Amino acid sequence: MTTTVNPVLRVAPAAPAEAAAHFRAGLAFHTDVSDVAAALEHGGDPGFVLVDTRSTEAWDQGHIPGALHLPTALVPERAGQLLDRTVPVVTYCWGPGCNGAARAALALAERGYQVKEMLGGFEYWVREGLEFETGQGRERRAPDPLTAPVDADACGC
């Protein structure tokens, strides 16, 4: 008789303490679109600088209001002029298929900055129906029901 192994449990889950350490560490390195939006919507100083790491062409196509534009390739030469090492930095790029924000976060961390990467990037900012800015002004698209609740202010995560 052949026993079918459950593919989810083929490798046993980590012990609770190990899992807690892993997930706590992940939250030290990442934030998400909803948390960044909540921090920015209250006005005033959110306690971090939001950095768009994409090209000038991408920035012009649309970016998060209040973000600082610092393309990944320019981090080594311009970070010291634009950023304060005592203020945490949150980086973003296009979306989950782009690692520009991770590369910029690495470059910033290597230069002494506290940094987190915003998961989802600009793509999920727009898909969640949040306001963005272009050369023509501010825009907002309807939330994508696959990424944001249709009839609620928050997802409850």
Short mmCIF file of C-alpha atoms in Angstrom, two decimals:
data_model
loop_
_atom_site.label_atom_id
_atom_site.label_comp_id
_atom_site.label_asym_id
_atom_site.label_seq_id
_atom_site.Cartn_x
_atom_site.Cartn_y
_atom_site.Cartn_z
CA MET A 1 0.00 0.00 0.00
CA THR A 2 1.34 3.44 -0.95
CA THR A 3 0.97 6.23 1.54
CA THR A 4 0.42 9.69 0.11
CA VAL A 5 2.42 12.36 1.88
CA ASN A 6 0.69 15.66 2.43
CA PRO A 7 2.82 18.15 0.46
CA VAL A 8 2.19 20.90 3.03
CA LEU A 9 3.48 18.78 5.90
CA ARG A 10 6.21 16.90 4.00
CA VAL A 11 8.57 19.17 5.93
CA ALA A 12 7.23 19.68 9.43
CA PRO A 13 6.42 23.23 10.60
CA ALA A 14 9.07 24.93 12.69
CA ALA A 15 8.78 24.96 16.44
CA PRO A 16 6.69 27.92 17.66
CA ALA A 17 9.71 29.81 19.06
CA GLU A 18 11.63 29.37 15.80
CA ALA A 19 8.59 30.47 13.79
CA ALA A 20 8.13 33.54 15.99
CA ALA A 21 11.80 34.51 15.52
CA HIS A 22 11.52 34.04 11.76
CA PHE A 23 8.37 36.11 11.35
CA ARG A 24 9.61 38.82 13.74
CA ALA A 25 12.79 39.08 11.66
CA GLY A 26 10.74 39.33 8.46
CA LEU A 27 8.76 42.25 9.87
CA ALA A 28 12.04 44.01 10.71
CA PHE A 29 12.93 43.94 7.00
CA HIS A 30 9.53 44.46 5.33
CA THR A 31 6.43 46.56 5.55
CA ASP A 32 3.43 46.62 3.23
CA VAL A 33 1.41 49.10 1.23
CA SER A 34 -1.44 49.26 3.75
CA ASP A 35 0.86 50.03 6.67
CA VAL A 36 2.74 52.70 4.72
CA ALA A 37 -0.54 54.29 3.61
CA ALA A 38 -1.85 54.30 7.19
CA ALA A 39 1.35 55.95 8.44
CA LEU A 40 1.24 58.60 5.72
CA GLU A 41 -2.47 59.41 5.94
CA HIS A 42 -2.25 60.80 9.45
CA GLY A 43 -0.20 63.75 8.20
CA GLY A 44 2.84 65.06 9.95
CA ASP A 45 6.04 63.10 10.27
CA PRO A 46 5.49 59.35 9.72
CA GLY A 47 8.90 58.59 11.25
CA PHE A 48 10.44 57.36 7.99
CA VAL A 49 11.32 58.56 4.50
CA LEU A 50 9.61 56.75 1.63
CA VAL A 51 12.01 56.28 -1.31
CA ASP A 52 10.98 55.42 -4.87
CA THR A 53 13.94 53.53 -6.34
CA ARG A 54 12.74 53.42 -9.96
CA SER A 55 13.98 55.31 -13.02
CA THR A 56 12.98 58.87 -13.86
CA GLU A 57 10.67 57.55 -16.59
CA ALA A 58 8.91 55.28 -14.07
CA TRP A 59 8.69 58.10 -11.50
CA ASP A 60 7.09 60.37 -14.12
CA GLN A 61 4.58 57.64 -14.98
CA GLY A 62 3.37 57.69 -11.39
CA HIS A 63 4.67 57.68 -7.82
CA ILE A 64 3.43 57.82 -4.24
CA PRO A 65 2.79 61.38 -3.05
CA GLY A 66 5.48 62.50 -0.63
CA ALA A 67 8.01 59.90 -1.78
CA LEU A 68 11.60 60.89 -2.45
CA HIS A 69 12.98 59.86 -5.84
CA LEU A 70 16.33 58.06 -5.55
CA PRO A 71 16.93 55.47 -8.28
CA THR A 72 18.75 52.35 -7.10
CA ALA A 73 21.77 53.03 -9.30
CA LEU A 74 22.22 56.48 -7.72
CA VAL A 75 22.09 55.37 -4.07
CA PRO A 76 25.89 55.23 -3.64
CA GLU A 77 26.48 58.78 -4.88
CA ARG A 78 23.33 60.59 -3.68
CA ALA A 79 22.04 58.93 -0.47
CA GLY A 80 24.34 60.98 1.76
CA GLN A 81 23.04 64.23 0.24
CA LEU A 82 19.34 63.30 0.40
CA LEU A 83 18.87 61.14 3.49
CA ASP A 84 19.49 61.46 7.22
CA ARG A 85 21.02 58.30 8.72
CA THR A 86 18.96 58.80 11.90
CA VAL A 87 15.64 58.49 10.01
CA PRO A 88 14.50 55.03 8.84
CA VAL A 89 14.01 54.57 5.09
CA VAL A 90 11.30 52.54 3.32
CA THR A 91 12.11 51.63 -0.28
CA TYR A 92 9.76 50.64 -3.09
CA CYS A 93 9.99 49.83 -6.79
CA TRP A 94 7.47 48.56 -9.37
CA GLY A 95 6.03 45.55 -7.61
CA PRO A 96 6.56 41.96 -6.54
CA GLY A 97 8.31 41.08 -9.80
CA CYS A 98 11.01 43.74 -9.31
CA ASN A 99 13.93 43.56 -6.89
CA GLY A 100 15.04 47.17 -7.30
CA ALA A 101 13.74 48.10 -3.85
CA ALA A 102 15.65 45.20 -2.28
CA ARG A 103 18.85 46.21 -4.09
CA ALA A 104 18.40 49.82 -2.98
CA ALA A 105 17.67 48.68 0.59
CA LEU A 106 20.88 46.64 0.56
CA ALA A 107 22.90 49.62 -0.72
CA LEU A 108 21.37 51.86 1.95
CA ALA A 109 21.96 49.34 4.76
CA GLU A 110 25.59 48.98 3.66
CA ARG A 111 25.89 52.77 4.06
CA GLY A 112 24.52 52.78 7.59
CA TYR A 113 20.80 53.44 7.06
CA GLN A 114 17.97 51.65 8.85
CA VAL A 115 15.81 50.38 6.00
CA LYS A 116 12.72 48.35 5.19
CA GLU A 117 11.31 47.30 1.84
CA MET A 118 7.64 47.98 1.04
CA LEU A 119 6.18 44.74 -0.27
CA GLY A 120 3.97 45.12 -3.33
CA GLY A 121 5.65 48.29 -4.55
CA PHE A 122 3.95 50.89 -6.70
CA GLU A 123 1.83 48.23 -8.40
CA TYR A 124 0.02 47.26 -5.22
CA TRP A 125 -0.24 50.89 -4.10
CA VAL A 126 -2.29 51.58 -7.24
CA ARG A 127 -4.15 48.24 -7.10
CA GLU A 128 -5.29 48.98 -3.54
CA GLY A 129 -6.92 52.18 -4.79
CA LEU A 130 -4.50 54.58 -3.15
CA GLU A 131 -3.75 58.01 -4.54
CA PHE A 132 -0.69 58.45 -6.74
CA GLU A 133 0.89 61.38 -8.50
CA THR A 134 1.88 61.98 -12.13
CA GLY A 135 2.97 65.03 -14.10
CA GLN A 136 -0.73 65.73 -14.70
CA GLY A 137 -1.64 65.72 -11.00
CA ARG A 138 -3.02 63.20 -8.53
CA GLU A 139 -5.00 60.14 -9.56
CA ARG A 140 -6.72 57.20 -7.93
CA ARG A 141 -8.04 53.99 -9.46
CA ALA A 142 -10.77 51.75 -8.13
CA PRO A 143 -9.40 49.11 -5.73
CA ASP A 144 -8.72 45.71 -7.24
CA PRO A 145 -10.96 43.24 -5.33
CA LEU A 146 -8.11 40.70 -5.44
CA THR A 147 -5.84 42.98 -3.39
CA ALA A 148 -8.17 45.18 -1.33
CA PRO A 149 -11.57 44.77 0.33
CA VAL A 150 -14.42 46.11 -1.77
CA ASP A 151 -16.63 47.53 0.99
CA ALA A 152 -14.24 48.13 3.89
CA ASP A 153 -11.54 50.60 4.84
CA ALA A 154 -9.03 47.95 5.86
CA CYS A 155 -8.36 44.28 5.22
CA GLY A 156 -8.08 43.41 8.91
CA CYS A 157 -4.59 41.94 8.52
#
